[in-house]
CSV table of C-alpha atoms and ligand atoms in Angstrom, one decimal:
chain,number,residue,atom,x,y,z
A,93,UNK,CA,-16.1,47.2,51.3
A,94,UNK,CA,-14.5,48.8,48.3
A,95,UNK,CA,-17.7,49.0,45.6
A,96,UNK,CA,-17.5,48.1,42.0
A,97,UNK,CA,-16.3,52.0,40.3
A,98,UNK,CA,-17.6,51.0,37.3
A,99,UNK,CA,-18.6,47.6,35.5
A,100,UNK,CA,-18.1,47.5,31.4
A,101,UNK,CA,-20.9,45.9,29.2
A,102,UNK,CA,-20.9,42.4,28.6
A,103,UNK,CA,-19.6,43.1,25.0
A,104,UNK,CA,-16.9,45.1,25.8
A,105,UNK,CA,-15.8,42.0,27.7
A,106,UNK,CA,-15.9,39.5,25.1
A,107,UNK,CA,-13.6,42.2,22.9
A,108,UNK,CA,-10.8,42.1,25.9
A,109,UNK,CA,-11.5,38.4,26.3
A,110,UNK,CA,-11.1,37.9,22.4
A,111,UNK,CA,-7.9,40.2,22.8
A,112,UNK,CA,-6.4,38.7,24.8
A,113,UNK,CA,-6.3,34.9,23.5
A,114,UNK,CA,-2.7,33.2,22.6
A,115,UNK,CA,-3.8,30.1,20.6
A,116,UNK,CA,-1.3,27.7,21.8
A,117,UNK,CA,1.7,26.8,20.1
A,118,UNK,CA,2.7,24.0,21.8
A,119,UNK,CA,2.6,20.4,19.6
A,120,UNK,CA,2.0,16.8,20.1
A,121,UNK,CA,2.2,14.1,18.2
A,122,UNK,CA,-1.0,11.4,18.8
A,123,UNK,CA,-2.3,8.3,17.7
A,124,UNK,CA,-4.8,8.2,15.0
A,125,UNK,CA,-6.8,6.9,17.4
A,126,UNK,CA,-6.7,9.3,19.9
A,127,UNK,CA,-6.8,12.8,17.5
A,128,UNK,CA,-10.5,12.9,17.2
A,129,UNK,CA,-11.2,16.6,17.9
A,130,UNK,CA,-7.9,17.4,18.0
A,131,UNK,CA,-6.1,20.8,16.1
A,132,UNK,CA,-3.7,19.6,12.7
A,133,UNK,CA,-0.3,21.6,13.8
A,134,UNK,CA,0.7,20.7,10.4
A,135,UNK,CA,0.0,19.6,7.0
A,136,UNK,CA,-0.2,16.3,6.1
A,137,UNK,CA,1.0,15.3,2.1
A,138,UNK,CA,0.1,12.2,0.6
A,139,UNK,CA,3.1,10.0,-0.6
A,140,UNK,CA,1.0,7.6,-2.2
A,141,UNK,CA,-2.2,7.1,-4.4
A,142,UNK,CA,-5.7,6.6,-3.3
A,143,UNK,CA,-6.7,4.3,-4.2
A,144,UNK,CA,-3.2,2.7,-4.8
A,145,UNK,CA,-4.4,0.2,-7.8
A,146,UNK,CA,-7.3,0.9,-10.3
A,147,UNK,CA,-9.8,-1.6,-9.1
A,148,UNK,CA,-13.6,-2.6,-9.6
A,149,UNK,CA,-16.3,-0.5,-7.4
A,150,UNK,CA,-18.8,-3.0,-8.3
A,151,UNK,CA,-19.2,-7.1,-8.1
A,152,UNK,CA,-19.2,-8.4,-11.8
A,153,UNK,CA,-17.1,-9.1,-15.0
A,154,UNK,CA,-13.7,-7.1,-16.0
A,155,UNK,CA,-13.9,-6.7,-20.1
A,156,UNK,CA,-12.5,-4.5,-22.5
A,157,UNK,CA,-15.4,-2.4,-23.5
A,158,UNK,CA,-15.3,-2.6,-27.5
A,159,UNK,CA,-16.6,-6.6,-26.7
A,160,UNK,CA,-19.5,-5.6,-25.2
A,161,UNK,CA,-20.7,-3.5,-28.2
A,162,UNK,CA,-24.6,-4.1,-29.3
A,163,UNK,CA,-24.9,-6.2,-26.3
A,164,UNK,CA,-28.5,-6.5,-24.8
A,165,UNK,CA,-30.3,-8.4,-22.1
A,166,UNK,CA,-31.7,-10.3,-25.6
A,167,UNK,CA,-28.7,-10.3,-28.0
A,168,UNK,CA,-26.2,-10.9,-25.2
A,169,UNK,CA,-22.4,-11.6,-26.1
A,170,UNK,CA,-20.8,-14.0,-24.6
A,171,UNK,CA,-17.4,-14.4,-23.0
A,172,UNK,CA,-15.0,-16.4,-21.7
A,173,UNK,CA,-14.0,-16.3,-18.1
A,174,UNK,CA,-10.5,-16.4,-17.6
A,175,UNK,CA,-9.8,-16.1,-13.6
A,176,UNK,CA,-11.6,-14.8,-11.1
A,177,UNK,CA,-9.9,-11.8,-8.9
A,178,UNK,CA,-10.8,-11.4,-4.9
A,179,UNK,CA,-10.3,-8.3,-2.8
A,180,UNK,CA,-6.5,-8.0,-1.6
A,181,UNK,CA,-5.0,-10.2,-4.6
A,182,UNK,CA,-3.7,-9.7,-7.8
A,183,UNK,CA,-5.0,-10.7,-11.6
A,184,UNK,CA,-2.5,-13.1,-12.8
A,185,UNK,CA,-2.9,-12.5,-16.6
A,186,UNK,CA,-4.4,-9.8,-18.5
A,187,UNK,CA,-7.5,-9.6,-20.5
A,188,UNK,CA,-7.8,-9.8,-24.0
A,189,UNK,CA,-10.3,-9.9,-27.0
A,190,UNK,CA,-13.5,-12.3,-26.0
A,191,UNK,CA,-12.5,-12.8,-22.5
A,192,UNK,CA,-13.1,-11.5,-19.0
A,193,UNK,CA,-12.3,-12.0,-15.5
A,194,UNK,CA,-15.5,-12.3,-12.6
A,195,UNK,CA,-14.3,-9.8,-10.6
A,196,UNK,CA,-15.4,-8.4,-6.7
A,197,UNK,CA,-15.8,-4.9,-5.8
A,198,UNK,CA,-12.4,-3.2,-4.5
A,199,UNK,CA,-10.3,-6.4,-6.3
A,200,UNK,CA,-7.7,-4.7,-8.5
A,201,UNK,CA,-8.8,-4.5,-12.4
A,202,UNK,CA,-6.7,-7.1,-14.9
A,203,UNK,CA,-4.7,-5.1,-17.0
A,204,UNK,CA,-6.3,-5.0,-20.3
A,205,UNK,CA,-9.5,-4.5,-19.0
A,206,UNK,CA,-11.2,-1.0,-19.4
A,207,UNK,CA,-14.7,-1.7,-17.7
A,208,UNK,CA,-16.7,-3.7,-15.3
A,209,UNK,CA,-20.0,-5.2,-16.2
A,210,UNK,CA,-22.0,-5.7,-13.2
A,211,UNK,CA,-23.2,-8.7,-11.9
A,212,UNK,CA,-26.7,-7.6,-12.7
A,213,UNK,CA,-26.3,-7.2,-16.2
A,214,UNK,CA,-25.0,-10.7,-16.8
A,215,UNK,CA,-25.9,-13.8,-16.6
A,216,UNK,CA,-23.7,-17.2,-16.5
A,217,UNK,CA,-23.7,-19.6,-19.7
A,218,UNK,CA,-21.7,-22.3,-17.8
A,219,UNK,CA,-19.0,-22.8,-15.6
A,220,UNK,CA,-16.2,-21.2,-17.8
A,221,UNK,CA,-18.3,-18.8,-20.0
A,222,UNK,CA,-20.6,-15.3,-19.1
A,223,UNK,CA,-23.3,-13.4,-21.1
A,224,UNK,CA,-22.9,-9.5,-20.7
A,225,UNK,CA,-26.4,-8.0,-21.6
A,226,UNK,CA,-25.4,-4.8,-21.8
A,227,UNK,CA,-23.2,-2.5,-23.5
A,228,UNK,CA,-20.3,-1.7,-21.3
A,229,UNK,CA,-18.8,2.6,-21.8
A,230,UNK,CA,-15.2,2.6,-20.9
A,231,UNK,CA,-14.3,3.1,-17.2
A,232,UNK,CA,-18.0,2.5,-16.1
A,233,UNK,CA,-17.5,0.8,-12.8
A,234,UNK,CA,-13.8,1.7,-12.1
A,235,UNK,CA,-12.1,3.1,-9.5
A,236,UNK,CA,-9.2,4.7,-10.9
A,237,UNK,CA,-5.8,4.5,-8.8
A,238,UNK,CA,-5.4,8.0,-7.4
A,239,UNK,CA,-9.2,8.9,-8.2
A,240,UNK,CA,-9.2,9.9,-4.8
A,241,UNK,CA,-5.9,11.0,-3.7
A,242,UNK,CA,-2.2,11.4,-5.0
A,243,UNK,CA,0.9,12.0,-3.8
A,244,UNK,CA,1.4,15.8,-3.0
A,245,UNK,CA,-2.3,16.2,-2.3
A,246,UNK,CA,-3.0,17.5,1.2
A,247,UNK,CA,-5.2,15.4,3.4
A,248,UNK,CA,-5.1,17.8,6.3
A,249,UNK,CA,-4.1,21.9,6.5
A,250,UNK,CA,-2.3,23.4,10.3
A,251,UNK,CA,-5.9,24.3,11.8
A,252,UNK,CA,-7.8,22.1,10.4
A,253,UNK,CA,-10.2,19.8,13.5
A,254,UNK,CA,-9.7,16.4,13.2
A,255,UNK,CA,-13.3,15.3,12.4
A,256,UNK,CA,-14.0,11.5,11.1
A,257,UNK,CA,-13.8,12.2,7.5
A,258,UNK,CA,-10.5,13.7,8.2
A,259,UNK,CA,-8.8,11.5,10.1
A,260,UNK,CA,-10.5,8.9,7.9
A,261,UNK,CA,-8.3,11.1,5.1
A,262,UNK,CA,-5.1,10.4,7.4
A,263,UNK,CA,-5.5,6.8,7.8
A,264,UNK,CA,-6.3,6.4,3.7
A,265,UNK,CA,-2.6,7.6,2.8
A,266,UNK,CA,-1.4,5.4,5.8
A,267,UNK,CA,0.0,7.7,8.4
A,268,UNK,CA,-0.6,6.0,12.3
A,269,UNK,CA,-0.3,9.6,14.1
A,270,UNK,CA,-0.7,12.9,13.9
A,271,UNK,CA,1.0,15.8,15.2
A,272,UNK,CA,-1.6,18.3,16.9
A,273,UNK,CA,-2.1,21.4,19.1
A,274,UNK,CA,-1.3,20.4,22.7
A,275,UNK,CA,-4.8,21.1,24.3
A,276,UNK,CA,-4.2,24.2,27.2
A,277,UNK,CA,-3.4,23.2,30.6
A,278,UNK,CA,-6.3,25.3,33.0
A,279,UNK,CA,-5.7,24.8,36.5
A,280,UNK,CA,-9.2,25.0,38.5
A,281,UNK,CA,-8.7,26.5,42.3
A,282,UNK,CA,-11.6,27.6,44.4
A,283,UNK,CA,-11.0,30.2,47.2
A,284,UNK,CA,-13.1,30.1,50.5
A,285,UNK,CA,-12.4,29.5,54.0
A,286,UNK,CA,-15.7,27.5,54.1
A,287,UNK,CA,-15.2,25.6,50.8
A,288,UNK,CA,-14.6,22.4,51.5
A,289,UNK,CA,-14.3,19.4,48.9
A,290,UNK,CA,-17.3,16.6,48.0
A,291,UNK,CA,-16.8,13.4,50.3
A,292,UNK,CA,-15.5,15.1,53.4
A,293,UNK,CA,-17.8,15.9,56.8
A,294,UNK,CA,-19.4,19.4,56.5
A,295,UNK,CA,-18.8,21.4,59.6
A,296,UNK,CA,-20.7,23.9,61.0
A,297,UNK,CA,-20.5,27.1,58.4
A,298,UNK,CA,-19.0,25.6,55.2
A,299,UNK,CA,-20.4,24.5,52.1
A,300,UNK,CA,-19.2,22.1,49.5
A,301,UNK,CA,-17.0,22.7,46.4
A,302,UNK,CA,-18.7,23.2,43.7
A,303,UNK,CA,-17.0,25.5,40.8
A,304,UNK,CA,-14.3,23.5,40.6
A,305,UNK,CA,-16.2,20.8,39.3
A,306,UNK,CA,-18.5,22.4,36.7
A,307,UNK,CA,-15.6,24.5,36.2
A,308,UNK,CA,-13.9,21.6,35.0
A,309,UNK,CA,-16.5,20.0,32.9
A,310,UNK,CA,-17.0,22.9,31.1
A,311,UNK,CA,-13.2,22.7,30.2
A,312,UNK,CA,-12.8,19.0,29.5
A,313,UNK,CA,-15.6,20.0,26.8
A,314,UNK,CA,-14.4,22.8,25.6
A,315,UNK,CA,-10.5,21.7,24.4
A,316,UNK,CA,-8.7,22.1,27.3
A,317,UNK,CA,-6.9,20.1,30.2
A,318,UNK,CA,-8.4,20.4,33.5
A,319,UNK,CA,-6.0,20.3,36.3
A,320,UNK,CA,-7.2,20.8,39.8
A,321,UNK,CA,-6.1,22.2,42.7
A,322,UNK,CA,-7.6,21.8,46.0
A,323,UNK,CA,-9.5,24.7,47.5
A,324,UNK,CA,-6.9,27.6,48.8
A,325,UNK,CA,-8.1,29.9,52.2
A,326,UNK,CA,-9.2,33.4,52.1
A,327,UNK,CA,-5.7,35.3,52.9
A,328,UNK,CA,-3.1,36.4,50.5
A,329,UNK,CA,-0.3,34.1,52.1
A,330,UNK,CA,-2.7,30.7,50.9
A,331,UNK,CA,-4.0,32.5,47.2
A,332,UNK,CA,0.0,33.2,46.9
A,333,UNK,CA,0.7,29.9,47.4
A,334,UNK,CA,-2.0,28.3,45.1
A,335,UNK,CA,-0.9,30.6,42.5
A,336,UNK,CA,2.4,28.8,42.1
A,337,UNK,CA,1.5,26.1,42.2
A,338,UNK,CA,0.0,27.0,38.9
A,339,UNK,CA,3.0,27.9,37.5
A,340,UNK,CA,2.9,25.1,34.5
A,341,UNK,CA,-0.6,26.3,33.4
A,342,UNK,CA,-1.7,28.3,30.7
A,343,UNK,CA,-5.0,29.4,31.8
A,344,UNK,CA,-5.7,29.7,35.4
A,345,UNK,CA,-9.5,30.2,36.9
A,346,UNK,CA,-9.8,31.0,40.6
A,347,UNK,CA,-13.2,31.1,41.3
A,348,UNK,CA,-14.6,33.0,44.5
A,349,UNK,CA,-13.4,36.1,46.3
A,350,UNK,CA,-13.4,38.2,43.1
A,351,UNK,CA,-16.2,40.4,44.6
A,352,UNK,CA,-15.1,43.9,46.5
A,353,UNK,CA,-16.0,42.5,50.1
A,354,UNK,CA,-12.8,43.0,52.8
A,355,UNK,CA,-12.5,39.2,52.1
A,356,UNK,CA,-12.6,39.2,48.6
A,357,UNK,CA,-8.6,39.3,48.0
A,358,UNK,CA,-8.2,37.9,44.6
A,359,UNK,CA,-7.7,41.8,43.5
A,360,UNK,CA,-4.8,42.0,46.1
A,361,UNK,CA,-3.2,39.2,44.4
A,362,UNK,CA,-3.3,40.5,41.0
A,363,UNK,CA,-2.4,44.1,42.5
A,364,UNK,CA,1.2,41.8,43.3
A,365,UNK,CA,1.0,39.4,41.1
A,366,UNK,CA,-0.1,41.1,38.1
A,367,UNK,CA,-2.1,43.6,35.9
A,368,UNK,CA,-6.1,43.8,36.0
A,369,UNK,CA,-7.8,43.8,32.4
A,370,UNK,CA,-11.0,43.9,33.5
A,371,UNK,CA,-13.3,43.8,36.7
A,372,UNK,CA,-16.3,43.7,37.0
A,373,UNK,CA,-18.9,43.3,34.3
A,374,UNK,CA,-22.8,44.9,33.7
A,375,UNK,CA,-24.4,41.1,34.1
A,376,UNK,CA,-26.9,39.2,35.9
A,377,UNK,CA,-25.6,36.7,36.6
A,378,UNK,CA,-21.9,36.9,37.1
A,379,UNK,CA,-20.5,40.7,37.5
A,380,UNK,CA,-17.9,40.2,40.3
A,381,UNK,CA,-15.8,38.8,37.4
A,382,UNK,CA,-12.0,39.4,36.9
A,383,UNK,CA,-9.7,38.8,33.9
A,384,UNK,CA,-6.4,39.2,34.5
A,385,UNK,CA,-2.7,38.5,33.2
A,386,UNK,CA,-0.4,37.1,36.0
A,387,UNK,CA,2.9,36.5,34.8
A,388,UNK,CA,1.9,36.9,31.0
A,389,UNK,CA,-0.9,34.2,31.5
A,390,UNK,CA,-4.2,34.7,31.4
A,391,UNK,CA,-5.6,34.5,34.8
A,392,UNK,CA,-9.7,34.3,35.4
A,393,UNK,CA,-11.3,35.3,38.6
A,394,UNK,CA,-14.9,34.1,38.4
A,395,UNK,CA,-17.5,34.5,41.3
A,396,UNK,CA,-18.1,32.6,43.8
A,397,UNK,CA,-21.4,31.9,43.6
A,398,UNK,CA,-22.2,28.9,41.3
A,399,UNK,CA,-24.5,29.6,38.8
A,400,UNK,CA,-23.1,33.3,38.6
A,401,UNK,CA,-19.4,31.0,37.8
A,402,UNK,CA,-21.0,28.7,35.2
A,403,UNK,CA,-22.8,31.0,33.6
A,404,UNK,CA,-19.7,32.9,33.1
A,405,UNK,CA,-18.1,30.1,31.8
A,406,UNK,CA,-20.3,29.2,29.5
A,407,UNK,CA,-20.4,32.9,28.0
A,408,UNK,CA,-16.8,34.1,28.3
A,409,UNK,CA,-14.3,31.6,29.2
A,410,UNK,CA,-15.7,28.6,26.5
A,411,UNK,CA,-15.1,30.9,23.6
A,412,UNK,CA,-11.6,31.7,25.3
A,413,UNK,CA,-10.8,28.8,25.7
A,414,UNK,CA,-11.7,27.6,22.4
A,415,UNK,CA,-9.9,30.1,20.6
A,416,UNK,CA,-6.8,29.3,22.6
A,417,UNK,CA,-7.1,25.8,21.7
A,418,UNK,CA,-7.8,27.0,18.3
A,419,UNK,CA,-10.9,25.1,18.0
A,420,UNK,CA,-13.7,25.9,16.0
A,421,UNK,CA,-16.4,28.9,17.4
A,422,UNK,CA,-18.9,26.7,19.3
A,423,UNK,CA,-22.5,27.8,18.2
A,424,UNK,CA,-24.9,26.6,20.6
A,425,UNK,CA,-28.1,25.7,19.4
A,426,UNK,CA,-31.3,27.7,19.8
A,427,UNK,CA,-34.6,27.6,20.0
A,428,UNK,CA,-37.7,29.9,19.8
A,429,UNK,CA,-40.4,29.3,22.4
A,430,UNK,CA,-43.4,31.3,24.2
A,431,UNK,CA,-42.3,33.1,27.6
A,432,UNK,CA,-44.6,30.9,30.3
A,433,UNK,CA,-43.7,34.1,32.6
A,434,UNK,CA,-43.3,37.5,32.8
A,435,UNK,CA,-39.8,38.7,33.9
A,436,UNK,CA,-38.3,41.6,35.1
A,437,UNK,CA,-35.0,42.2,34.8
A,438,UNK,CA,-32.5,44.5,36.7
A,439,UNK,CA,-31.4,48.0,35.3
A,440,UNK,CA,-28.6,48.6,33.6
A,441,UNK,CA,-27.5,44.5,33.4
A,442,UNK,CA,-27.5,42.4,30.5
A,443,UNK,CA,-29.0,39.7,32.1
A,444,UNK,CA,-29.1,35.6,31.0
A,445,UNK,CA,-31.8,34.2,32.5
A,446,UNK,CA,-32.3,30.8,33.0
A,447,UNK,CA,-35.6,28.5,31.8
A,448,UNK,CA,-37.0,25.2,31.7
A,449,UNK,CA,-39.1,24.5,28.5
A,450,UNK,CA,-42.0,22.6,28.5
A,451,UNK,CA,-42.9,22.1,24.8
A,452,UNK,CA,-42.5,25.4,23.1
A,453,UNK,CA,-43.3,27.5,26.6
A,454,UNK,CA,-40.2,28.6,28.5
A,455,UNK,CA,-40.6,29.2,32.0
A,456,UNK,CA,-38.5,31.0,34.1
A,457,UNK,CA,-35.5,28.3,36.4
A,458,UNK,CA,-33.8,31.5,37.7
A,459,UNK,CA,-33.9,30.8,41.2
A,460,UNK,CA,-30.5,32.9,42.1
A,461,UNK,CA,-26.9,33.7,41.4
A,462,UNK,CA,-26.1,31.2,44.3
A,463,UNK,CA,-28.2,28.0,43.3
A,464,UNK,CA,-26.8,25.6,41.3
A,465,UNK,CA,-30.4,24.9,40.6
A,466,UNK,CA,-30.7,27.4,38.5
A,467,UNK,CA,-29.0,26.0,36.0
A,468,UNK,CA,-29.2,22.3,36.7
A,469,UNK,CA,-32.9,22.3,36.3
A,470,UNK,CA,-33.0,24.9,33.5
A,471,UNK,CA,-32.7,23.8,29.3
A,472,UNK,CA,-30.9,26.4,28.5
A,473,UNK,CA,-31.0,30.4,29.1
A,474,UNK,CA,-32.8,33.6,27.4
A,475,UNK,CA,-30.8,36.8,27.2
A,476,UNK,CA,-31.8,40.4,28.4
A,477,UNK,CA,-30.7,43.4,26.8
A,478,UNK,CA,-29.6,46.1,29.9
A,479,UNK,CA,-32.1,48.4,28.1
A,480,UNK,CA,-35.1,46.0,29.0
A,481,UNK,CA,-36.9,46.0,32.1
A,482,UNK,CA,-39.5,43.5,31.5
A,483,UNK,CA,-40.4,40.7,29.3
A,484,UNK,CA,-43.9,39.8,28.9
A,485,UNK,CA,-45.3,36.6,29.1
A,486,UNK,CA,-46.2,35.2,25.9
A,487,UNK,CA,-43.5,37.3,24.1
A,488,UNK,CA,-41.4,34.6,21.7
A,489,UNK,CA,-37.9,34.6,23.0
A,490,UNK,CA,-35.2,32.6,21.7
A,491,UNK,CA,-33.5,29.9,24.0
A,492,UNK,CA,-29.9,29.2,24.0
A,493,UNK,CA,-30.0,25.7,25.0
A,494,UNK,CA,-26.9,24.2,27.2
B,273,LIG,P1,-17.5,34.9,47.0
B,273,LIG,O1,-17.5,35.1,45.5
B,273,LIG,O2,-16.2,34.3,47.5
B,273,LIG,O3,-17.9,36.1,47.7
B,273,LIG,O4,-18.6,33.8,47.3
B,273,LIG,C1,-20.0,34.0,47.0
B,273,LIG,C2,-20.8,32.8,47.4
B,273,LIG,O5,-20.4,31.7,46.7
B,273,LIG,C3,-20.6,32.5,48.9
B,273,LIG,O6,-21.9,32.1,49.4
B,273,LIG,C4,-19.7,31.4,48.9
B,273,LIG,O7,-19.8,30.5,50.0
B,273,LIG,C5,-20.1,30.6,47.6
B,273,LIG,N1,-19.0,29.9,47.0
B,273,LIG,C6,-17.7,30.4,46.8
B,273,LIG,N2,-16.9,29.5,46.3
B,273,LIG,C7,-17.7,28.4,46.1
B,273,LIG,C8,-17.5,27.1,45.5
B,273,LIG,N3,-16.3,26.7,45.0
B,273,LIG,N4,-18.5,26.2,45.5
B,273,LIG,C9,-19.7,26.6,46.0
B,273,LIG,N5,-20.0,27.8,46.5
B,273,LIG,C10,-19.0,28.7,46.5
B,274,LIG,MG1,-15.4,33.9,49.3
């Protein structure tokens, strides 16, 4: 065994984490339909107006204005309908003195025209003639061509996430793709000589894969591109071996054998391979934890045990991640609730403890750093301070819910 020297505070952590992020630089270009949540690599102009034609926002009568003066619902003027205009054709003739066209919202205006009565505010004489009951202002009920957008006008800025307005922004000034951030590749490699993966027999002393599945959710959320390996063996020869074949990644998580046990070699293969940034962090769950760079990428050596891995991943590698993909900060969302059950908490270890909320009462889920079920059955997590032993029952705490 070859103890933990020291272990840094969990802050200190996130500063070498932050630190340490290259937002990616690589680009690709997408289908509109595809860039939801996607990173703009660059800015989009418009070349064309929005809308491209002035046109009528509401169902009614295209006048000029001056007609309609003095009109009311009793001393209504009338006009004279000269054409009616649908959506996605064009007026034929313009509109002069005593006329109008019926007109239906989004249809381009008649030129000549300088308002749109609405239908409400008119009623029909006869076939060929309308009476406008009230006065008309000019440009009430238009839709000026370019209101919206015109040419030169960005839509999107480099950085910008792809949210539906957005891309609802793109599609308005008729561009089909857009060129984004490529998302990081992470490749996902548990170490173990007993891991083995879901759907094969269990043999006497092994257990099933399990990090490299959360592990992998929590990227596929998070921005980036899972890509997993199958589980490599506890000797340096097999953790070589898996390292290159994660030569076209640009994050790579191994999760297990990042401890100080005799087996715990994933500080070996950084001794080779690389340089140690950190190891070994003052938290409860999830202190055998490793960052690394191997070959100038960032190389993550979570524990083995599975809630110790996913808690981790949820507190240090999301916001990694994210910032790599240049992706918003995600802000999970919190809640305050009543402590069902007094905890005490290690010395000296920022702890996140895991709880289950049952209305506004949180009761402790933490089982252990080695159940799954910690997590799976918990809503969420309170933190610790290292300066706090216990936590009273009935103290308010806030929740960080998953
Ligand atoms: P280690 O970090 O390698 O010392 O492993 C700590 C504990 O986590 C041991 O009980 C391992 O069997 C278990 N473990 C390691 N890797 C995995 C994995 N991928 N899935 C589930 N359990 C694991
Ligand atoms: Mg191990």
């Amino acid at each position: 065994m070859r103890p933990f020297k020291t272990t840094i505070p969990i802050e200190e952590a996130r500063g070498l984490l932050r630190a340490g992020v290259e937002p990616i630089a690589r680009t690709e270009t997408v289908p509109l339909a595809a860039a939801a949540g996607r990173v703009a690599a660059r800015d989009v102009a418009a070349t064309i107006f929005v809308p491209p034609f002035s046109r009528s926002a509401m169902d009614g009568y295209a006048v000029v204005a001056a007609d309609t003066r003095g009109a009311t619902r009793d001393t209504p003027v009338r006009l004279r309908i000269g054409e009616r205009v649908f959506t996605g054709s064009t007026p034929t003739r313009a509109i002069g003195p005593g006329t109008c066209a019926e007109i239906a919202t989004g249809a381009p205006l008649p030129d000549g025209a300088d308002a749109v009565v609405m239908v409400e505010e008119s009623s029909r004489a006869d076939d060929e003639h309308v009476l406008i009951g009230a006065e008309a202002k000019p440009m009430q009920n238009i839709g000026r061509k370019g209101a919206d957008i015109s040419p030169g006008d960005l839509v999107l800025r480099t950085g910008d996430l792809l949210n539906p307005s957005r891309l609802g922004a793109v599609a308005a000034v008729g561009h089909s793709d857009v060129e984004v951030f490529a998302k990081p590749r992470v490749a996902i490699l548990s170490t173990g000589n007993e891991v083995v993966e879901p759907g094969a027999p269990l043999a006497a002393g092994q257990i099933y894969d399990v990090n490299r599945f959360t592990l992998a959710a929590v990227v596929d959320a998070h921005g980036g591109i899972p890509v997993l390996h199958a589980p490599a063996r506890d000797t340096l020869e097999s953790l070589n071996t898996a390292l290159d074949a994660c030569d076209d990644a640009d994050v790579i998580i191994f999760s297990g054998g990042s401890s100080v046990g005799d087996r715990d070699l994933l500080i070996d293969l950084v001794a080779q391979r690389g340089e140690v940034v950190f190891h070994g962090i003052a938290v409860r769950p999830g202190k055998p934890t490793m960052f690394a760079r191997i070959g100038g990428r960032p190389f993550f050596g979570m524990p083995g045990n599975p809630t110790s891995c996913l808690s981790n991943a949820y507190i240090l590698l999301v916001p990694f991640l994210r910032a790599t993909a240049r992706l918003p900060l995600y802000a999970p969302r919190t809640i305050a609730a009543s402590l069902g059950r007094t905890i005490v908490s290690p010395a000296n270890r920022h702890q996140f403890y895991t709880v289950r909320l049952e209305g506004t009462v949180a009761l402790p889920a933490f089982k252990g750093s080695g159940d799954i079920t910690s997590l799976s059955k918990a809503d969420g997590y309170i933190e610790i301070p290292s300066d706090q032993h216990t936590v009273e029952e009935g103290t308010t705490v806030v929740v960080t819910l998953f």
